[in-house]
Amino acid sequence: MTDNPADLTASRSEQRSGRILVAAIVALVVATIGYFALGMPGMDHSAGSSMDGMSMTDTQRESTDMNRATSQLVDSARFEGAASAEGTVMINVHIPYDGEIDGTDLFMAFDDIDPELLPTDQGTQLAVYCRSGDMSATAVESLTRLGYTNIVELDGGMNAWTESGRRLSGQP
């Protein structure tokens, strides 16, 4: 240890500077972690937040964020309209077989979606249903992961279909 007062002052100053530097680094690390943990606030995280320079509406952005594709959960009347549209492929994903809606094109287990049976055009409208809606929700997730972008799902499944006064065919 030195008895020179100038050396003591310099040593204390260096220690203080070192502590300030360490505190600044810690604060920077904490702020960076917080920024990423909160999803980088202030940035638009929606997939495709603009389409060819056109802004999306809040509803479109919310729908896009939910599934990263166009999928709609619809009531029986809207499902019937969508399913009867030209080019729509209607898929029953309920297992075991428990009946069907007239006009059903494909039968696939909700947990075993076979891409070989699906349309090659991933923009084709798919109308998906099961008995209650649980299996179709899983199937819609799989179809979305496969890249399908135009999916209509029957809210409440065949149960809701029959409750609305519509009939099923092929019931066991």
PDB file of N, CA and C in Angstrom, residues 8-21:
ATOM      1  N   LEU A   8      -3.743   7.031  -3.758  1.00  0.00           N
ATOM      2  CA  LEU A   8      -4.979   6.550  -3.139  1.00  0.00           C
ATOM      3  C   LEU A   8      -6.204   7.092  -3.875  1.00  0.00           C
ATOM      4  N   THR A   9      -6.165   8.357  -4.245  1.00  0.00           N
ATOM      5  CA  THR A   9      -7.284   8.974  -4.959  1.00  0.00           C
ATOM      6  C   THR A   9      -7.461   8.332  -6.324  1.00  0.00           C
ATOM      7  N   ALA A  10      -6.377   8.075  -7.018  1.00  0.00           N
ATOM      8  CA  ALA A  10      -6.432   7.447  -8.338  1.00  0.00           C
ATOM      9  C   ALA A  10      -6.982   6.026  -8.217  1.00  0.00           C
ATOM     10  N   SER A  11      -6.566   5.288  -7.195  1.00  0.00           N
ATOM     11  CA  SER A  11      -7.020   3.926  -6.999  1.00  0.00           C
ATOM     12  C   SER A  11      -8.524   3.896  -6.729  1.00  0.00           C
ATOM     13  N   ARG A  12      -9.026   4.793  -5.882  1.00  0.00           N
ATOM     14  CA  ARG A  12     -10.462   4.857  -5.586  1.00  0.00           C
ATOM     15  C   ARG A  12     -11.257   5.250  -6.834  1.00  0.00           C
ATOM     16  N   SER A  13     -10.720   6.136  -7.602  1.00  0.00           N
ATOM     17  CA  SER A  13     -11.377   6.578  -8.824  1.00  0.00           C
ATOM     18  C   SER A  13     -11.479   5.422  -9.820  1.00  0.00           C
ATOM     19  N   GLU A  14     -10.416   4.625  -9.929  1.00  0.00           N
ATOM     20  CA  GLU A  14     -10.425   3.477 -10.826  1.00  0.00           C
ATOM     21  C   GLU A  14     -11.452   2.429 -10.359  1.00  0.00           C
ATOM     22  N   GLN A  15     -11.533   2.224  -9.051  1.00  0.00           N
ATOM     23  CA  GLN A  15     -12.496   1.270  -8.512  1.00  0.00           C
ATOM     24  C   GLN A  15     -13.927   1.731  -8.805  1.00  0.00           C
ATOM     25  N   ARG A  16     -14.168   3.032  -8.574  1.00  0.00           N
ATOM     26  CA  ARG A  16     -15.492   3.595  -8.823  1.00  0.00           C
ATOM     27  C   ARG A  16     -15.843   3.463 -10.314  1.00  0.00           C
ATOM     28  N   SER A  17     -14.908   3.755 -11.182  1.00  0.00           N
ATOM     29  CA  SER A  17     -15.130   3.638 -12.626  1.00  0.00           C
ATOM     30  C   SER A  17     -15.414   2.189 -13.010  1.00  0.00           C
ATOM     31  N   GLY A  18     -14.706   1.267 -12.406  1.00  0.00           N
ATOM     32  CA  GLY A  18     -14.916  -0.153 -12.673  1.00  0.00           C
ATOM     33  C   GLY A  18     -16.304  -0.602 -12.250  1.00  0.00           C
ATOM     34  N   ARG A  19     -16.761  -0.146 -11.078  1.00  0.00           N
ATOM     35  CA  ARG A  19     -18.098  -0.502 -10.590  1.00  0.00           C
ATOM     36  C   ARG A  19     -19.177   0.092 -11.501  1.00  0.00           C
ATOM     37  N   ILE A  20     -18.969   1.311 -11.932  1.00  0.00           N
ATOM     38  CA  ILE A  20     -19.932   1.955 -12.828  1.00  0.00           C
ATOM     39  C   ILE A  20     -19.997   1.194 -14.151  1.00  0.00           C
ATOM     40  N   LEU A  21     -18.849   0.786 -14.662  1.00  0.00           N
ATOM     41  CA  LEU A  21     -18.806   0.034 -15.916  1.00  0.00           C
ATOM     42  C   LEU A  21     -19.533  -1.304 -15.762  1.00  0.00           C
TER      43      LEU A  21
END
